[in-house]
Amino acid sequence: SPAGAALSVDCLRREGTVWRFPPRPVWPLRLVQLQVTLMYVAAVGHKLRGTTWLAGTAASYPVRIPDMVRFTLPSAVAGSVPVAHVLTWGTLAIEAAIPVLVWNRRTRPWVLGLGVVLHLGIDLTLRAGLFSWVVLVSYLDFVPPETMTTWFERCRAARPRPARAALAEPSVPGRPRSPGGGPS
C-alpha cells in the first residue's frame, strides 16, 4: 500500500505539497474493509455464544463497575432491565448489520452512522482505551475516494493562510509602489 503517496511527509519532501491524490491500487483498501467486516462478524459470533448477550443483560455489567465507567450513571439507568435490553440488543443489531449493509452504497452511510453512535457512546461512558477511535478511523475506508478528495480540498481551501500584507514592505509617502507591491 503506497501510504506515502498523499497526505504524508514523504509526499511533502518528494512533491513539495501534501495535497495530491494520485490513483492507487484498490486491494490494500479492500483488505482493510474486509478486516473491519470480519471484526464485526467475530464480535457478533462471540457474543451470541454468551448467555448474558442472549438474555439482554450484557451491557448492564460494565456500567456498574466503577473502574470501567468514565462517570457514574444514575442507578435508575444502570440498574434498569429495559435499558439493559435496549443497549445489549441494540449493540448486537448494529454489529450484525454493519458487515452486511456496509457493502451497499445506499445503506452504507446509515449503518456507519449507527456504528459512529455506538462507538461514541462506548467511548463516552466506558474506559475502553483507543478501541472506539481506531474503529471510527477505519470507517473512513468505506468513504468513496471522490468524497474524500472533496473533503480534503475543502479543508485545504479553509485552512488559514499567512497574511501577505505583513510580508510586504511598508509604503513610504511620496514614493510610488510597483505593481508587485514593493517599492519601485
mmCIF file with all atom_site columns, N, CA and C in Angstrom, residues 39-87:
data_model
loop_
_atom_site.group_PDB
_atom_site.id
_atom_site.type_symbol
_atom_site.label_atom_id
_atom_site.label_alt_id
_atom_site.label_comp_id
_atom_site.label_asym_id
_atom_site.label_entity_id
_atom_site.label_seq_id
_atom_site.pdbx_PDB_ins_code
_atom_site.Cartn_x
_atom_site.Cartn_y
_atom_site.Cartn_z
_atom_site.occupancy
_atom_site.B_iso_or_equiv
_atom_site.pdbx_formal_charge
_atom_site.auth_seq_id
_atom_site.auth_comp_id
_atom_site.auth_asym_id
_atom_site.auth_atom_id
_atom_site.pdbx_PDB_model_num
ATOM 1   N N  . MET A 1 39 ? -14.085 -8.237  11.803 1.00 0.00 ? 39 MET A N  1
ATOM 2   C CA . MET A 1 39 ? -14.073 -7.874  13.215 1.00 0.00 ? 39 MET A CA 1
ATOM 3   C C  . MET A 1 39 ? -15.492 -7.913  13.772 1.00 0.00 ? 39 MET A C  1
ATOM 4   N N  . TYR A 1 40 ? -16.440 -7.352  13.027 1.00 0.00 ? 40 TYR A N  1
ATOM 5   C CA . TYR A 1 40 ? -17.830 -7.350  13.490 1.00 0.00 ? 40 TYR A CA 1
ATOM 6   C C  . TYR A 1 40 ? -18.442 -8.746  13.451 1.00 0.00 ? 40 TYR A C  1
ATOM 7   N N  . VAL A 1 41 ? -18.136 -9.525  12.419 1.00 0.00 ? 41 VAL A N  1
ATOM 8   C CA . VAL A 1 41 ? -18.654 -10.902 12.348 1.00 0.00 ? 41 VAL A CA 1
ATOM 9   C C  . VAL A 1 41 ? -18.153 -11.704 13.557 1.00 0.00 ? 41 VAL A C  1
ATOM 10  N N  . ALA A 1 42 ? -16.876 -11.582 13.864 1.00 0.00 ? 42 ALA A N  1
ATOM 11  C CA . ALA A 1 42 ? -16.302 -12.304 15.001 1.00 0.00 ? 42 ALA A CA 1
ATOM 12  C C  . ALA A 1 42 ? -16.907 -11.822 16.321 1.00 0.00 ? 42 ALA A C  1
ATOM 13  N N  . ALA A 1 43 ? -17.103 -10.517 16.454 1.00 0.00 ? 43 ALA A N  1
ATOM 14  C CA . ALA A 1 43 ? -17.678 -9.973  17.688 1.00 0.00 ? 43 ALA A CA 1
ATOM 15  C C  . ALA A 1 43 ? -19.093 -10.492 17.910 1.00 0.00 ? 43 ALA A C  1
ATOM 16  N N  . VAL A 1 44 ? -19.907 -10.473 16.863 1.00 0.00 ? 44 VAL A N  1
ATOM 17  C CA . VAL A 1 44 ? -21.287 -10.957 16.988 1.00 0.00 ? 44 VAL A CA 1
ATOM 18  C C  . VAL A 1 44 ? -21.295 -12.462 17.261 1.00 0.00 ? 44 VAL A C  1
ATOM 19  N N  . GLY A 1 45 ? -20.469 -13.214 16.550 1.00 0.00 ? 45 GLY A N  1
ATOM 20  C CA . GLY A 1 45 ? -20.398 -14.653 16.778 1.00 0.00 ? 45 GLY A CA 1
ATOM 21  C C  . GLY A 1 45 ? -20.012 -14.986 18.208 1.00 0.00 ? 45 GLY A C  1
ATOM 22  N N  . HIS A 1 46 ? -19.044 -14.263 18.743 1.00 0.00 ? 46 HIS A N  1
ATOM 23  C CA . HIS A 1 46 ? -18.611 -14.498 20.117 1.00 0.00 ? 46 HIS A CA 1
ATOM 24  C C  . HIS A 1 46 ? -19.717 -14.122 21.103 1.00 0.00 ? 46 HIS A C  1
ATOM 25  N N  . LYS A 1 47 ? -20.376 -13.007 20.866 1.00 0.00 ? 47 LYS A N  1
ATOM 26  C CA . LYS A 1 47 ? -21.430 -12.549 21.776 1.00 0.00 ? 47 LYS A CA 1
ATOM 27  C C  . LYS A 1 47 ? -22.637 -13.483 21.770 1.00 0.00 ? 47 LYS A C  1
ATOM 28  N N  . LEU A 1 48 ? -22.954 -14.053 20.625 1.00 0.00 ? 48 LEU A N  1
ATOM 29  C CA . LEU A 1 48 ? -24.110 -14.955 20.551 1.00 0.00 ? 48 LEU A CA 1
ATOM 30  C C  . LEU A 1 48 ? -23.873 -16.275 21.287 1.00 0.00 ? 48 LEU A C  1
ATOM 31  N N  . ARG A 1 49 ? -22.621 -16.589 21.597 1.00 0.00 ? 49 ARG A N  1
ATOM 32  C CA . ARG A 1 49 ? -22.318 -17.789 22.383 1.00 0.00 ? 49 ARG A CA 1
ATOM 33  C C  . ARG A 1 49 ? -22.421 -17.530 23.888 1.00 0.00 ? 49 ARG A C  1
ATOM 34  N N  . GLY A 1 50 ? -22.553 -16.257 24.264 1.00 0.00 ? 50 GLY A N  1
ATOM 35  C CA . GLY A 1 50 ? -22.626 -15.914 25.690 1.00 0.00 ? 50 GLY A CA 1
ATOM 36  C C  . GLY A 1 50 ? -24.072 -15.772 26.154 1.00 0.00 ? 50 GLY A C  1
ATOM 37  N N  . THR A 1 51 ? -24.339 -16.195 27.365 1.00 0.00 ? 51 THR A N  1
ATOM 38  C CA . THR A 1 51 ? -25.713 -16.159 27.876 1.00 0.00 ? 51 THR A CA 1
ATOM 39  C C  . THR A 1 51 ? -26.186 -14.740 28.196 1.00 0.00 ? 51 THR A C  1
ATOM 40  N N  . THR A 1 52 ? -25.269 -13.860 28.640 1.00 0.00 ? 52 THR A N  1
ATOM 41  C CA . THR A 1 52 ? -25.703 -12.507 29.007 1.00 0.00 ? 52 THR A CA 1
ATOM 42  C C  . THR A 1 52 ? -26.121 -11.691 27.789 1.00 0.00 ? 52 THR A C  1
ATOM 43  N N  . TRP A 1 53 ? -25.516 -11.946 26.636 1.00 0.00 ? 53 TRP A N  1
ATOM 44  C CA . TRP A 1 53 ? -25.906 -11.225 25.431 1.00 0.00 ? 53 TRP A CA 1
ATOM 45  C C  . TRP A 1 53 ? -27.276 -11.695 24.958 1.00 0.00 ? 53 TRP A C  1
ATOM 46  N N  . LEU A 1 54 ? -27.499 -12.983 24.982 1.00 0.00 ? 54 LEU A N  1
ATOM 47  C CA . LEU A 1 54 ? -28.801 -13.506 24.558 1.00 0.00 ? 54 LEU A CA 1
ATOM 48  C C  . LEU A 1 54 ? -29.903 -13.111 25.538 1.00 0.00 ? 54 LEU A C  1
ATOM 49  N N  . ALA A 1 55 ? -29.574 -13.008 26.822 1.00 0.00 ? 55 ALA A N  1
ATOM 50  C CA . ALA A 1 55 ? -30.550 -12.609 27.834 1.00 0.00 ? 55 ALA A CA 1
ATOM 51  C C  . ALA A 1 55 ? -30.812 -11.107 27.812 1.00 0.00 ? 55 ALA A C  1
ATOM 52  N N  . GLY A 1 56 ? -29.930 -10.351 27.136 1.00 0.00 ? 56 GLY A N  1
ATOM 53  C CA . GLY A 1 56 ? -30.122 -8.902  27.037 1.00 0.00 ? 56 GLY A CA 1
ATOM 54  C C  . GLY A 1 56 ? -29.591 -8.120  28.210 1.00 0.00 ? 56 GLY A C  1
ATOM 55  N N  . THR A 1 57 ? -28.686 -8.702  28.987 1.00 0.00 ? 57 THR A N  1
ATOM 56  C CA . THR A 1 57 ? -28.179 -8.015  30.172 1.00 0.00 ? 57 THR A CA 1
ATOM 57  C C  . THR A 1 57 ? -26.700 -7.646  30.085 1.00 0.00 ? 57 THR A C  1
ATOM 58  N N  . ALA A 1 58 ? -26.007 -8.016  29.031 1.00 0.00 ? 58 ALA A N  1
ATOM 59  C CA . ALA A 1 58 ? -24.553 -7.828  28.950 1.00 0.00 ? 58 ALA A CA 1
ATOM 60  C C  . ALA A 1 58 ? -24.129 -6.372  29.092 1.00 0.00 ? 58 ALA A C  1
ATOM 61  N N  . ALA A 1 59 ? -24.872 -5.452  28.525 1.00 0.00 ? 59 ALA A N  1
ATOM 62  C CA . ALA A 1 59 ? -24.479 -4.036  28.570 1.00 0.00 ? 59 ALA A CA 1
ATOM 63  C C  . ALA A 1 59 ? -24.622 -3.439  29.960 1.00 0.00 ? 59 ALA A C  1
ATOM 64  N N  . SER A 1 60 ? -25.366 -4.111  30.853 1.00 0.00 ? 60 SER A N  1
ATOM 65  C CA . SER A 1 60 ? -25.559 -3.547  32.191 1.00 0.00 ? 60 SER A CA 1
ATOM 66  C C  . SER A 1 60 ? -24.369 -3.794  33.108 1.00 0.00 ? 60 SER A C  1
ATOM 67  N N  . TYR A 1 61 ? -23.555 -4.787  32.824 1.00 0.00 ? 61 TYR A N  1
ATOM 68  C CA . TYR A 1 61 ? -22.458 -5.118  33.732 1.00 0.00 ? 61 TYR A CA 1
ATOM 69  C C  . TYR A 1 61 ? -21.327 -4.087  33.730 1.00 0.00 ? 61 TYR A C  1
ATOM 70  N N  . PRO A 1 62 ? -20.758 -3.721  32.581 1.00 0.00 ? 62 PRO A N  1
ATOM 71  C CA . PRO A 1 62 ? -19.639 -2.766  32.654 1.00 0.00 ? 62 PRO A CA 1
ATOM 72  C C  . PRO A 1 62 ? -20.034 -1.405  33.192 1.00 0.00 ? 62 PRO A C  1
ATOM 73  N N  . VAL A 1 63 ? -21.282 -0.966  33.023 1.00 0.00 ? 63 VAL A N  1
ATOM 74  C CA . VAL A 1 63 ? -21.668 0.363   33.525 1.00 0.00 ? 63 VAL A CA 1
ATOM 75  C C  . VAL A 1 63 ? -21.840 0.375   35.033 1.00 0.00 ? 63 VAL A C  1
ATOM 76  N N  . ARG A 1 64 ? -21.755 -0.807  35.686 1.00 0.00 ? 64 ARG A N  1
ATOM 77  C CA . ARG A 1 64 ? -21.850 -0.886  37.148 1.00 0.00 ? 64 ARG A CA 1
ATOM 78  C C  . ARG A 1 64 ? -20.497 -1.165  37.793 1.00 0.00 ? 64 ARG A C  1
ATOM 79  N N  . ILE A 1 65 ? -19.422 -1.228  36.993 1.00 0.00 ? 65 ILE A N  1
ATOM 80  C CA . ILE A 1 65 ? -18.080 -1.449  37.536 1.00 0.00 ? 65 ILE A CA 1
ATOM 81  C C  . ILE A 1 65 ? -17.378 -0.093  37.604 1.00 0.00 ? 65 ILE A C  1
ATOM 82  N N  . PRO A 1 66 ? -17.101 0.403   38.808 1.00 0.00 ? 66 PRO A N  1
ATOM 83  C CA . PRO A 1 66 ? -16.544 1.756   38.949 1.00 0.00 ? 66 PRO A CA 1
ATOM 84  C C  . PRO A 1 66 ? -15.271 2.010   38.140 1.00 0.00 ? 66 PRO A C  1
ATOM 85  N N  . ASP A 1 67 ? -14.390 1.026   38.017 1.00 0.00 ? 67 ASP A N  1
ATOM 86  C CA . ASP A 1 67 ? -13.148 1.234   37.277 1.00 0.00 ? 67 ASP A CA 1
ATOM 87  C C  . ASP A 1 67 ? -13.350 1.277   35.762 1.00 0.00 ? 67 ASP A C  1
ATOM 88  N N  . MET A 1 68 ? -14.501 0.836   35.284 1.00 0.00 ? 68 MET A N  1
ATOM 89  C CA . MET A 1 68 ? -14.764 0.798   33.844 1.00 0.00 ? 68 MET A CA 1
ATOM 90  C C  . MET A 1 68 ? -15.453 2.058   33.316 1.00 0.00 ? 68 MET A C  1
ATOM 91  N N  . VAL A 1 69 ? -16.195 2.757   34.164 1.00 0.00 ? 69 VAL A N  1
ATOM 92  C CA . VAL A 1 69 ? -17.010 3.876   33.696 1.00 0.00 ? 69 VAL A CA 1
ATOM 93  C C  . VAL A 1 69 ? -16.256 5.197   33.805 1.00 0.00 ? 69 VAL A C  1
ATOM 94  N N  . ARG A 1 70 ? -16.568 6.092   32.904 1.00 0.00 ? 70 ARG A N  1
ATOM 95  C CA . ARG A 1 70 ? -15.985 7.450   32.956 1.00 0.00 ? 70 ARG A CA 1
ATOM 96  C C  . ARG A 1 70 ? -16.677 8.287   34.014 1.00 0.00 ? 70 ARG A C  1
ATOM 97  N N  . PHE A 1 71 ? -17.973 8.061   34.193 1.00 0.00 ? 71 PHE A N  1
ATOM 98  C CA . PHE A 1 71 ? -18.737 8.736   35.229 1.00 0.00 ? 71 PHE A CA 1
ATOM 99  C C  . PHE A 1 71 ? -19.838 7.780   35.683 1.00 0.00 ? 71 PHE A C  1
ATOM 100 N N  . THR A 1 72 ? -20.275 7.942   36.910 1.00 0.00 ? 72 THR A N  1
ATOM 101 C CA . THR A 1 72 ? -21.274 7.041   37.466 1.00 0.00 ? 72 THR A CA 1
ATOM 102 C C  . THR A 1 72 ? -22.637 7.370   36.881 1.00 0.00 ? 72 THR A C  1
ATOM 103 N N  . LEU A 1 73 ? -23.274 6.355   36.315 1.00 0.00 ? 73 LEU A N  1
ATOM 104 C CA . LEU A 1 73 ? -24.618 6.532   35.780 1.00 0.00 ? 73 LEU A CA 1
ATOM 105 C C  . LEU A 1 73 ? -25.632 6.458   36.918 1.00 0.00 ? 73 LEU A C  1
ATOM 106 N N  . PRO A 1 74 ? -26.739 7.154   36.780 1.00 0.00 ? 74 PRO A N  1
ATOM 107 C CA . PRO A 1 74 ? -27.775 7.041   37.813 1.00 0.00 ? 74 PRO A CA 1
ATOM 108 C C  . PRO A 1 74 ? -28.239 5.585   37.937 1.00 0.00 ? 74 PRO A C  1
ATOM 109 N N  . SER A 1 75 ? -28.574 5.168   39.141 1.00 0.00 ? 75 SER A N  1
ATOM 110 C CA . SER A 1 75 ? -28.971 3.769   39.357 1.00 0.00 ? 75 SER A CA 1
ATOM 111 C C  . SER A 1 75 ? -30.237 3.421   38.583 1.00 0.00 ? 75 SER A C  1
ATOM 112 N N  . ALA A 1 76 ? -31.076 4.402   38.299 1.00 0.00 ? 76 ALA A N  1
ATOM 113 C CA . ALA A 1 76 ? -32.281 4.150   37.506 1.00 0.00 ? 76 ALA A CA 1
ATOM 114 C C  . ALA A 1 76 ? -31.924 3.723   36.080 1.00 0.00 ? 76 ALA A C  1
ATOM 115 N N  . VAL A 1 77 ? -30.767 4.171   35.586 1.00 0.00 ? 77 VAL A N  1
ATOM 116 C CA . VAL A 1 77 ? -30.315 3.790   34.242 1.00 0.00 ? 77 VAL A CA 1
ATOM 117 C C  . VAL A 1 77 ? -29.464 2.532   34.318 1.00 0.00 ? 77 VAL A C  1
ATOM 118 N N  . ALA A 1 78 ? -28.473 2.521   35.217 1.00 0.00 ? 78 ALA A N  1
ATOM 119 C CA . ALA A 1 78 ? -27.545 1.395   35.306 1.00 0.00 ? 78 ALA A CA 1
ATOM 120 C C  . ALA A 1 78 ? -28.231 0.112   35.752 1.00 0.00 ? 78 ALA A C  1
ATOM 121 N N  . GLY A 1 79 ? -29.261 0.210   36.563 1.00 0.00 ? 79 GLY A N  1
ATOM 122 C CA . GLY A 1 79 ? -29.937 -0.981  37.068 1.00 0.00 ? 79 GLY A CA 1
ATOM 123 C C  . GLY A 1 79 ? -31.238 -1.301  36.351 1.00 0.00 ? 79 GLY A C  1
ATOM 124 N N  . SER A 1 80 ? -31.556 -0.567  35.320 1.00 0.00 ? 80 SER A N  1
ATOM 125 C CA . SER A 1 80 ? -32.816 -0.759  34.607 1.00 0.00 ? 80 SER A CA 1
ATOM 126 C C  . SER A 1 80 ? -32.726 -1.932  33.626 1.00 0.00 ? 80 SER A C  1
ATOM 127 N N  . VAL A 1 81 ? -33.643 -2.886  33.773 1.00 0.00 ? 81 VAL A N  1
ATOM 128 C CA . VAL A 1 81 ? -33.665 -4.036  32.866 1.00 0.00 ? 81 VAL A CA 1
ATOM 129 C C  . VAL A 1 81 ? -34.057 -3.618  31.450 1.00 0.00 ? 81 VAL A C  1
ATOM 130 N N  . PRO A 1 82 ? -35.077 -2.777  31.252 1.00 0.00 ? 82 PRO A N  1
ATOM 131 C CA . PRO A 1 82 ? -35.393 -2.357  29.873 1.00 0.00 ? 82 PRO A CA 1
ATOM 132 C C  . PRO A 1 82 ? -34.245 -1.617  29.192 1.00 0.00 ? 82 PRO A C  1
ATOM 133 N N  . VAL A 1 83 ? -33.527 -0.760  29.927 1.00 0.00 ? 83 VAL A N  1
ATOM 134 C CA . VAL A 1 83 ? -32.384 -0.048  29.351 1.00 0.00 ? 83 VAL A CA 1
ATOM 135 C C  . VAL A 1 83 ? -31.290 -1.050  28.981 1.00 0.00 ? 83 VAL A C  1
ATOM 136 N N  . ALA A 1 84 ? -31.050 -2.023  29.831 1.00 0.00 ? 84 ALA A N  1
ATOM 137 C CA . ALA A 1 84 ? -30.043 -3.056  29.547 1.00 0.00 ? 84 ALA A CA 1
ATOM 138 C C  . ALA A 1 84 ? -30.416 -3.834  28.291 1.00 0.00 ? 84 ALA A C  1
ATOM 139 N N  . HIS A 1 85 ? -31.694 -4.170  28.142 1.00 0.00 ? 85 HIS A N  1
ATOM 140 C CA . HIS A 1 85 ? -32.141 -4.889  26.948 1.00 0.00 ? 85 HIS A CA 1
ATOM 141 C C  . HIS A 1 85 ? -31.916 -4.056  25.686 1.00 0.00 ? 85 HIS A C  1
ATOM 142 N N  . VAL A 1 86 ? -32.288 -2.788  25.731 1.00 0.00 ? 86 VAL A N  1
ATOM 143 C CA . VAL A 1 86 ? -32.132 -1.915  24.556 1.00 0.00 ? 86 VAL A CA 1
ATOM 144 C C  . VAL A 1 86 ? -30.663 -1.767  24.190 1.00 0.00 ? 86 VAL A C  1
ATOM 145 N N  . LEU A 1 87 ? -29.814 -1.523  25.181 1.00 0.00 ? 87 LEU A N  1
ATOM 146 C CA . LEU A 1 87 ? -28.386 -1.335  24.903 1.00 0.00 ? 87 LEU A CA 1
ATOM 147 C C  . LEU A 1 87 ? -27.732 -2.628  24.406 1.00 0.00 ? 87 LEU A C  1
#
